[in-house]
Short mmCIF file of C-alpha atoms in Angstrom, two decimals:
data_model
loop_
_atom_site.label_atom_id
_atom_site.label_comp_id
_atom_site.label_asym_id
_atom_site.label_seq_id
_atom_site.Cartn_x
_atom_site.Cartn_y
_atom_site.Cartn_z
CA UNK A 1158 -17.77 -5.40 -7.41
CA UNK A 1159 -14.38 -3.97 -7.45
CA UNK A 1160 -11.29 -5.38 -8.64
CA UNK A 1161 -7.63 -4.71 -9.66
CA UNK A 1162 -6.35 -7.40 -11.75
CA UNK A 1163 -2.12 -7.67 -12.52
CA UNK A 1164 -0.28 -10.53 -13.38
CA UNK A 1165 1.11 -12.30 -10.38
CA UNK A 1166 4.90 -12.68 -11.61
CA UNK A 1167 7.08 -11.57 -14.50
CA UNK A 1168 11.07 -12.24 -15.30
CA UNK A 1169 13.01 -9.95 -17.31
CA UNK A 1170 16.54 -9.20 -17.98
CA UNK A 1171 18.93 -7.06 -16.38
CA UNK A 1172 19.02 -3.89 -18.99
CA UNK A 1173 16.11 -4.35 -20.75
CA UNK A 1174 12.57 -2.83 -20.26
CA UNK A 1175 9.28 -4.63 -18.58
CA UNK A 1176 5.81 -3.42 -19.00
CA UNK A 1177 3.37 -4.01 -15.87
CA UNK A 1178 -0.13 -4.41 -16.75
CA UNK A 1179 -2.97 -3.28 -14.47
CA UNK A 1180 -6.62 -3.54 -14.81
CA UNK A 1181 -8.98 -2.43 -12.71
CA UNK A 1182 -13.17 -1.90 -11.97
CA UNK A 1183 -14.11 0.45 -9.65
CA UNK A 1184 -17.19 2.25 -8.57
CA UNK A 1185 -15.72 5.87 -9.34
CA UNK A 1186 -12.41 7.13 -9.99
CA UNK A 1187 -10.20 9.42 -8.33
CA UNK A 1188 -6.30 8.47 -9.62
CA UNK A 1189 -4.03 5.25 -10.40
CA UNK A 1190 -1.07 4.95 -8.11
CA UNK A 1191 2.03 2.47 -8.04
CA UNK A 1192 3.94 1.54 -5.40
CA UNK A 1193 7.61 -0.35 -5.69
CA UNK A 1194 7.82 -2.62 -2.03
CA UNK A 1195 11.40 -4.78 -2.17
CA UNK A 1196 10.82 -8.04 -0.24
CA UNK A 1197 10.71 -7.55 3.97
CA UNK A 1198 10.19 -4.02 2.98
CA UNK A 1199 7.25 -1.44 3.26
CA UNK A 1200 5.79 0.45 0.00
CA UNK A 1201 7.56 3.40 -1.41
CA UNK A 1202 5.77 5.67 -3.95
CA UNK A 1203 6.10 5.35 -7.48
CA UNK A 1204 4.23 7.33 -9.31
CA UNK A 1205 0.18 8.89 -9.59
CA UNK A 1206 -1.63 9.21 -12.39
CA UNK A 1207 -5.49 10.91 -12.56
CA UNK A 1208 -5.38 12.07 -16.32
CA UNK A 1209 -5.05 9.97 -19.12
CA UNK A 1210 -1.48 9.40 -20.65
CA UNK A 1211 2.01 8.74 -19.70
CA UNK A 1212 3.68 10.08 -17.22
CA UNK A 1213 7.56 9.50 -17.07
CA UNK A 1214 9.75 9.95 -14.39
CA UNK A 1215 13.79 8.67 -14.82
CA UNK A 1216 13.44 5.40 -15.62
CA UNK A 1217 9.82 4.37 -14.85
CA UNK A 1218 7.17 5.64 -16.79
CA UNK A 1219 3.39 5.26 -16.00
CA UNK A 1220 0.34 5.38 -18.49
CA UNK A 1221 -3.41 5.43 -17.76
CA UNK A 1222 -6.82 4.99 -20.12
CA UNK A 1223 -9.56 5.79 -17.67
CA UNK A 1224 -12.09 4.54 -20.65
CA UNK A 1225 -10.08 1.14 -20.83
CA UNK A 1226 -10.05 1.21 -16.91
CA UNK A 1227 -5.88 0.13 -17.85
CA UNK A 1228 -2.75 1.29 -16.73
CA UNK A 1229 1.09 0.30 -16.65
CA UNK A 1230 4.07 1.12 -15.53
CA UNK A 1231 7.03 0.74 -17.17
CA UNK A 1232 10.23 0.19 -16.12
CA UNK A 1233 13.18 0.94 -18.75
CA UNK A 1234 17.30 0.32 -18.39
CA UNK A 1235 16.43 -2.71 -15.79
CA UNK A 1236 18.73 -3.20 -12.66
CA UNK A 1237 19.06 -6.05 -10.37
CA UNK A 1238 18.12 -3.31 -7.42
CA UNK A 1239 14.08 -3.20 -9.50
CA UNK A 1240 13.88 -6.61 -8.11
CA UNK A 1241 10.68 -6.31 -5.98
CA UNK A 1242 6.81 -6.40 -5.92
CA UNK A 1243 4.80 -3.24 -7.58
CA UNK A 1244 0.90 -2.71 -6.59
CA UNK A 1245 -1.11 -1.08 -8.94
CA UNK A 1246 -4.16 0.73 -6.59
CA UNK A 1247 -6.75 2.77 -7.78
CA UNK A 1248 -8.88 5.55 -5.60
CA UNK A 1249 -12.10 4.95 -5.98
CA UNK A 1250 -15.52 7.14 -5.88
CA UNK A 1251 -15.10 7.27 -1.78
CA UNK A 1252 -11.75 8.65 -1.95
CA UNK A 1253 -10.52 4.92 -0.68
CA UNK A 1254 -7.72 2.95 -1.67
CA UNK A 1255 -8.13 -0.33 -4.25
CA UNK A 1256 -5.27 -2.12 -3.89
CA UNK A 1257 -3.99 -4.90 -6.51
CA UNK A 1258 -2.37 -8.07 -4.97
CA UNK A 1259 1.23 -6.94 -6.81
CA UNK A 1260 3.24 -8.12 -9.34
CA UNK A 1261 6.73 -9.66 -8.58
CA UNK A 1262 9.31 -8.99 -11.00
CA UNK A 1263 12.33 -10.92 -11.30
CA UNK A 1264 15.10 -9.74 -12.43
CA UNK A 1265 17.77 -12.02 -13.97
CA UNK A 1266 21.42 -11.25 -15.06
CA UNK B 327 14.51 11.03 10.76
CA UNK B 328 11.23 11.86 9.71
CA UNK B 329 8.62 9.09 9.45
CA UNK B 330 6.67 6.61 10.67
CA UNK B 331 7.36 4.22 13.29
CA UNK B 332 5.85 1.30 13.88
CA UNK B 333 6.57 -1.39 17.24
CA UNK B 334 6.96 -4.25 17.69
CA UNK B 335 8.57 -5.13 14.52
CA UNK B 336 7.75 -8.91 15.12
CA UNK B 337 5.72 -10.29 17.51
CA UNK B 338 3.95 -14.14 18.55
CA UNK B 339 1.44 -14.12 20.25
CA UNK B 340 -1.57 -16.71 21.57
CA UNK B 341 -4.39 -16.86 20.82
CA UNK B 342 -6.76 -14.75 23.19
CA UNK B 343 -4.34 -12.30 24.17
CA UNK B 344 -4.51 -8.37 23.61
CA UNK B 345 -2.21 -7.14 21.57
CA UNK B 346 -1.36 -3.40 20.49
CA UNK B 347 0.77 -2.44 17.58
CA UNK B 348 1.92 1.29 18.00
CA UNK B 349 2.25 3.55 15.26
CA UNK B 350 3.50 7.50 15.51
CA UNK B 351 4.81 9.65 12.81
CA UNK B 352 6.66 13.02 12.79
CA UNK B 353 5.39 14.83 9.44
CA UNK B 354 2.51 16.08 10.99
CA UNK B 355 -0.34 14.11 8.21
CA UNK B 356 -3.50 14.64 8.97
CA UNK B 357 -4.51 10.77 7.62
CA UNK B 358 -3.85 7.65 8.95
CA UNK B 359 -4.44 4.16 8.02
CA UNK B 360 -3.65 0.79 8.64
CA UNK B 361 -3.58 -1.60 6.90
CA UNK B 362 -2.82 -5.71 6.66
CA UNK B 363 -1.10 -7.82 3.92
CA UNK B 364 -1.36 -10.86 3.39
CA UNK B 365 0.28 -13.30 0.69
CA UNK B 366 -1.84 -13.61 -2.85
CA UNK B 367 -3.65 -10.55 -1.43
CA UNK B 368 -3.54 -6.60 -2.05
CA UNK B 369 -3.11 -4.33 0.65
CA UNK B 370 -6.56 -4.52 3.22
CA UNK B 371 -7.78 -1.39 4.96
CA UNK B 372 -8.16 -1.83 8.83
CA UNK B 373 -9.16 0.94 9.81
CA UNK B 374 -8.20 4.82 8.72
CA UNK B 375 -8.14 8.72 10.42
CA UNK B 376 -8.68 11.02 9.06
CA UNK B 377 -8.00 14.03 11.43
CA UNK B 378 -7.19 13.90 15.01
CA UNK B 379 -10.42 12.67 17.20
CA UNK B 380 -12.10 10.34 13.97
CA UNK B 381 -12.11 7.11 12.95
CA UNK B 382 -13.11 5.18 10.40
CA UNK B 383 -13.63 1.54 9.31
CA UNK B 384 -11.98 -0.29 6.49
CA UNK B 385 -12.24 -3.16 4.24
CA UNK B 386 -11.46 -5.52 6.94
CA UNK B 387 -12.41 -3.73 10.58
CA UNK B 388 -13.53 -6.76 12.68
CA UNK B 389 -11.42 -7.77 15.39
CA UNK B 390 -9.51 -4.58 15.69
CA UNK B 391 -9.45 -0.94 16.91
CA UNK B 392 -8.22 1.72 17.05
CA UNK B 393 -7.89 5.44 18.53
CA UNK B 394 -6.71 8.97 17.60
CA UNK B 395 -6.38 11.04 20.30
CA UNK B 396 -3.31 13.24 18.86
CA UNK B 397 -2.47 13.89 15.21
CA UNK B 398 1.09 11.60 15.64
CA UNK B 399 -0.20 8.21 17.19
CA UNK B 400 -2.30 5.67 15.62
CA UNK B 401 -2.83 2.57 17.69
CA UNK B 402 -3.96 -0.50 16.45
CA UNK B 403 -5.30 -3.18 18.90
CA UNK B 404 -6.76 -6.67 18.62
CA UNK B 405 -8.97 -7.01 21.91
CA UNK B 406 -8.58 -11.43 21.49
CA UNK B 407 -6.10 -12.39 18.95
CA UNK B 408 -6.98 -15.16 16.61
CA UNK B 409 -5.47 -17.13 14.37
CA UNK B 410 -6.31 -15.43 10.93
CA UNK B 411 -4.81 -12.48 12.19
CA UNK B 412 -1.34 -13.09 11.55
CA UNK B 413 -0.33 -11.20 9.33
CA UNK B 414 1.88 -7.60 8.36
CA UNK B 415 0.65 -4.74 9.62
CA UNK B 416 1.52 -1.68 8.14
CA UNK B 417 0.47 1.97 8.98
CA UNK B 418 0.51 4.32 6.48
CA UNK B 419 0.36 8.14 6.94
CA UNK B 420 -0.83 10.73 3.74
CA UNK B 421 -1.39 14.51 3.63
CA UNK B 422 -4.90 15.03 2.52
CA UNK B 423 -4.60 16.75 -0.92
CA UNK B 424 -3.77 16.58 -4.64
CA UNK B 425 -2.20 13.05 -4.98
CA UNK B 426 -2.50 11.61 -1.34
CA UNK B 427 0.60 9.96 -1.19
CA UNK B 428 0.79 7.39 0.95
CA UNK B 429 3.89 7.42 3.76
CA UNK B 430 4.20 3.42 5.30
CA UNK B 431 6.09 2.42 7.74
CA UNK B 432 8.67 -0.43 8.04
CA UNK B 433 5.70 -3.02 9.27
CA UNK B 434 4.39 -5.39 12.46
CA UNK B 435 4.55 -9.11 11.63
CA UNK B 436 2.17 -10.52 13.64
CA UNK B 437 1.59 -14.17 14.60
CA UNK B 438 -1.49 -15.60 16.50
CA UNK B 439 -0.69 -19.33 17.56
#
């Protein structure tokens, strides 16, 4: 079947960085996206990965190893405001959306 | 502003009732989805559009449908409400293409009593 495994909570500390694991079986592959959704709140676009390596954008970076089936995203220079759930979710062969359950980070002071 | 809207916000409902959560968007995407969330759980497809005048089925389609007749409105409706569909709702809106980004908006919490 297909899955997308990431830990279900994680604390860190205002300032420093968090690494967000995802792992993930699917019947094809078609790109690795991660979403940021703050409590009450819809998704918002993180990042999109379909080639292996990092990607870095400000202060979130995102890496992929399509023959590990792995990603993360990292988050660097923490702020209270990165206090929210991220969902790893994988397109699969179909061109259809795998979505993780999320992770929620905690961010302490 | 440009988006996607998405009414009611919040709604309770019994059980039996027919219930239709309204979705339009303004960026002119040819995809729509919609999707439910529910705690523990990733993101469910409903059911999706492609283009104007299709529709697909999700992950999760039974219970619901839905319609496309123009390329901004995406209604979602439960023909007899139950119980284990309360839930969010979100619809989500992409531009078919290199990364497919998806575009959500704000949500329906739904409650079936």
């Amino acid at each position: 079947g297909q899955n997308i495994d990431q830990p279900t909570e994680m604390t860190a500390t205002e300032g420093a960085i968090v690494q967000i694991n995802c792992t993930y079986q699917t019947s094809g592959f078609n790109g690795l996206f991660w979403y940021q959704q703050h409590a009450g709140e819809a998704p918002t676009f993180l990042s999109y990965n379909v080639l292996d390596g990092l990607e870095e954008k400000g202060r979130f970076s995102s890496f992929l190893s399509r023959s590990k089936g792995y990603s993360y995203l990292l988050l660097k220079e923490l702020q209270m405001k990165d206090s929210a759930s991220y969902l790893c979710a994988v397109r699969g062969g179909n061109y259809q959306l795998i979505w993780g359950a999320g992770t929620k980070l905690i961010i302490k002071p | 502003i440009a988006g996607i809207t998405q009414a009611p916000t919040s709604q309770i409902l019994a059980a039996g009732r027919r219930m239709t959560l309204r979705c339009t968007q303004d960026m002119r995407h040819n995809a729509m989805y919609w999707y439910r969330q529910d705690l523990g759980l990733g993101l469910r497809l409903i059911h999706y559009s492609n283009t104007a005048g299709t529709t697909g089925k999700g992950e999760v389609p039974d219970g619901y449908s839905v319609s496309r007749a123009n390329t901004d409105d995406f209604p979602l409706t439960l023909a007899s409400a139950v119980p284990s569909q309360t839930s969010v709702y979100f619809c989500a809106s992409s531009v078919q293409g290199d990364t497919g980004e998806l575009f959500f908006g704000e949500g329906s919490r739904l409650t079936v009593l």
